[in-house]
Amino acid sequence: MKIKGENKIPVIIAIGVIIVIVLVVKDFKDRDQSTNYSNLTSEEITAAVNNEIETMEINTLSTMDERDRIEHYVSSFADAIEEEDYEKAYSMLYDDFKKNYFPNLSSFEEYAKNKLPKVVSFEHTNFERNGDYYILWITMSDPLSGKGSERKMNFVVKENDLNDFVISFSVI
């Protein structure tokens, strides 16, 4: 079917209107899918924000190779210690490791305060995979204390899924 010159203008306008309607409907659906924070309680907002942060972190981890992910997990553990969030660090520990070395949070907190540096600098010296376990050897130091504060440690990490892991380490 061929459209004559004078009939082209209404057809072009109709196509333009259809395109605008499709774009408006698509934008409305996209807005509907995003979280509307105005109707949520502060607890719900916190949970939604934490969920979005977790999703972003998983997306970032999915782009990393296994060594970078394991180093990231160990750094997360060290960050929790530096921030004195001992409960968070304790929750990252492997259950049998906790049972053998730190049966409760207070024993872990005491160990971390007395044995681990307050500010940590890592030098990753070796990395191996043994089945489901990753072993990361590091030289840990406190850059504020200067030379002589170095300690060699190893961390064993079991990654269950992205950002789902447990850690144990050589107790010093």
Coordinates of C-alpha atoms in Angstrom, one line a residue:
M1 CA 0.0 0.0 0.0
K2 CA 1.5 3.3 -1.1
I3 CA 0.6 6.5 0.8
K4 CA 0.1 9.6 -1.2
G5 CA 1.8 12.9 -0.3
E6 CA -1.1 14.6 1.5
N7 CA -1.8 11.5 3.6
K8 CA 1.8 11.1 4.8
I9 CA 1.5 13.9 7.5
P10 CA -1.3 12.2 9.5
V11 CA 0.6 8.9 9.3
I12 CA 3.9 10.5 10.5
I13 CA 2.0 12.3 13.4
A14 CA 0.3 9.0 14.4
I15 CA 3.6 7.2 14.4
G16 CA 5.2 10.0 16.5
V17 CA 2.3 9.9 19.0
I18 CA 2.6 6.1 19.3
I19 CA 6.4 6.4 20.0
V20 CA 5.8 9.1 22.7
I21 CA 3.1 6.9 24.3
V22 CA 5.5 3.9 24.3
L23 CA 8.3 6.0 25.9
V24 CA 6.0 7.4 28.6
V25 CA 4.6 3.9 29.5
K26 CA 8.2 2.5 29.6
D27 CA 9.3 5.4 31.9
F28 CA 6.3 4.8 34.1
K29 CA 7.1 1.1 34.4
D30 CA 10.8 1.9 35.2
R31 CA 9.8 4.3 38.0
D32 CA 7.4 1.7 39.4
Q33 CA 10.2 -0.9 39.7
S34 CA 12.5 1.5 41.6
T35 CA 12.1 1.7 45.3
N36 CA 9.8 4.5 46.5
Y37 CA 11.5 5.5 49.8
S38 CA 8.8 8.1 50.8
N39 CA 6.4 5.5 52.0
L40 CA 8.9 3.4 54.0
T41 CA 9.9 3.4 57.6
S42 CA 13.5 4.1 58.5
E43 CA 14.1 0.4 59.1
E44 CA 12.7 -0.5 55.7
I45 CA 14.9 2.2 54.1
T46 CA 18.0 0.9 55.8
A47 CA 17.2 -2.6 54.7
A48 CA 16.5 -1.4 51.1
V49 CA 19.8 0.6 51.0
N50 CA 21.7 -2.4 52.5
N51 CA 20.2 -4.6 49.8
E52 CA 21.2 -2.3 47.0
I53 CA 24.7 -2.0 48.5
E54 CA 24.9 -5.8 48.6
T55 CA 23.8 -6.1 45.0
M56 CA 26.4 -3.5 43.9
E57 CA 29.1 -5.4 45.8
I58 CA 28.1 -8.7 44.3
N59 CA 28.2 -7.1 40.8
T60 CA 31.7 -5.7 41.5
L61 CA 32.9 -9.1 42.9
S62 CA 31.5 -10.9 39.8
T63 CA 34.0 -8.9 37.6
M64 CA 37.0 -9.9 39.8
D65 CA 39.2 -13.0 39.4
E66 CA 39.4 -15.4 42.4
R67 CA 42.6 -13.9 43.9
D68 CA 41.2 -10.4 43.9
R69 CA 38.0 -11.6 45.5
I70 CA 39.8 -13.5 48.2
E71 CA 42.0 -10.4 48.9
H72 CA 38.8 -8.3 49.0
Y73 CA 37.3 -10.6 51.6
V74 CA 40.4 -10.5 53.8
S75 CA 40.5 -6.7 53.5
S76 CA 36.9 -6.6 54.5
F77 CA 37.8 -8.6 57.6
A78 CA 40.7 -6.2 58.4
D79 CA 38.5 -3.2 57.8
A80 CA 36.0 -4.5 60.4
I81 CA 38.9 -4.9 62.9
E82 CA 40.2 -1.4 62.1
E83 CA 36.7 0.1 62.6
E84 CA 36.4 -1.9 65.9
D85 CA 33.4 -3.6 64.5
Y86 CA 34.4 -6.9 66.2
E87 CA 30.9 -8.4 65.8
K88 CA 31.1 -8.0 62.0
A89 CA 34.6 -9.5 61.9
Y90 CA 33.6 -12.3 64.2
S91 CA 30.6 -13.2 62.0
M92 CA 33.1 -13.7 59.1
L93 CA 34.9 -16.5 61.0
Y94 CA 34.5 -20.2 60.2
D95 CA 32.4 -21.8 62.9
D96 CA 34.9 -24.6 63.8
F97 CA 37.6 -22.0 64.0
K98 CA 35.5 -19.9 66.3
K99 CA 34.8 -23.0 68.4
N100 CA 38.5 -23.9 68.7
Y101 CA 40.0 -20.4 69.3
F102 CA 37.3 -17.8 70.1
P103 CA 34.2 -19.4 71.7
N104 CA 32.6 -16.1 72.1
L105 CA 32.7 -12.6 70.8
S106 CA 34.4 -11.1 73.9
S107 CA 37.4 -13.6 73.5
F108 CA 37.8 -12.6 69.9
E109 CA 37.5 -8.9 70.7
E110 CA 40.2 -9.2 73.4
Y111 CA 42.5 -11.1 70.9
A112 CA 42.0 -8.5 68.2
K113 CA 42.7 -5.6 70.5
N114 CA 45.9 -7.1 71.9
K115 CA 47.3 -9.0 69.0
L116 CA 46.3 -7.3 65.8
P117 CA 47.4 -3.9 64.7
K118 CA 44.9 -1.0 64.9
V119 CA 45.9 0.2 61.4
V120 CA 46.8 -2.6 58.9
S121 CA 48.8 -2.6 55.8
F122 CA 49.0 -5.8 53.8
E123 CA 51.6 -7.2 51.4
H124 CA 50.2 -10.3 49.7
T125 CA 53.1 -12.7 49.4
N126 CA 51.4 -15.9 48.1
F127 CA 48.1 -17.3 47.0
E128 CA 46.9 -20.9 46.5
R129 CA 43.7 -22.8 46.0
N130 CA 43.3 -26.1 47.7
G131 CA 39.9 -27.6 46.6
D132 CA 37.2 -25.3 48.0
Y133 CA 39.7 -23.4 50.1
Y134 CA 41.9 -20.4 49.3
I135 CA 45.0 -19.7 51.2
L136 CA 46.4 -16.2 51.2
W137 CA 49.8 -15.5 52.8
I138 CA 50.4 -11.9 53.8
T139 CA 52.8 -9.8 55.6
M140 CA 50.8 -7.5 57.9
S141 CA 52.2 -4.4 59.4
D142 CA 51.1 -1.2 61.1
P143 CA 52.4 1.7 59.0
L144 CA 52.1 4.0 62.0
S145 CA 54.5 1.9 64.1
G146 CA 57.3 1.8 61.4
K147 CA 59.7 -1.0 60.9
G148 CA 59.6 -4.1 63.1
S149 CA 55.8 -4.2 63.3
E150 CA 55.6 -6.8 60.5
R151 CA 53.9 -10.1 61.1
K152 CA 53.5 -13.0 58.7
M153 CA 50.0 -14.5 58.7
N154 CA 47.9 -16.7 56.5
F155 CA 44.2 -16.6 55.9
V156 CA 42.1 -19.5 54.8
V157 CA 39.0 -18.5 53.0
K158 CA 36.1 -20.7 51.9
E159 CA 33.9 -18.9 49.3
N160 CA 30.4 -20.4 49.2
D161 CA 29.2 -17.8 46.7
L162 CA 29.9 -14.2 45.8
N163 CA 30.2 -12.3 49.1
D164 CA 29.3 -15.4 51.0
F165 CA 32.5 -16.6 52.7
V166 CA 34.1 -17.7 55.9
I167 CA 37.6 -16.9 57.1
S168 CA 40.1 -18.4 59.5
F169 CA 43.7 -17.3 60.1
S170 CA 46.9 -18.2 61.7
V171 CA 46.6 -17.3 65.4
I172 CA 49.6 -15.3 66.5

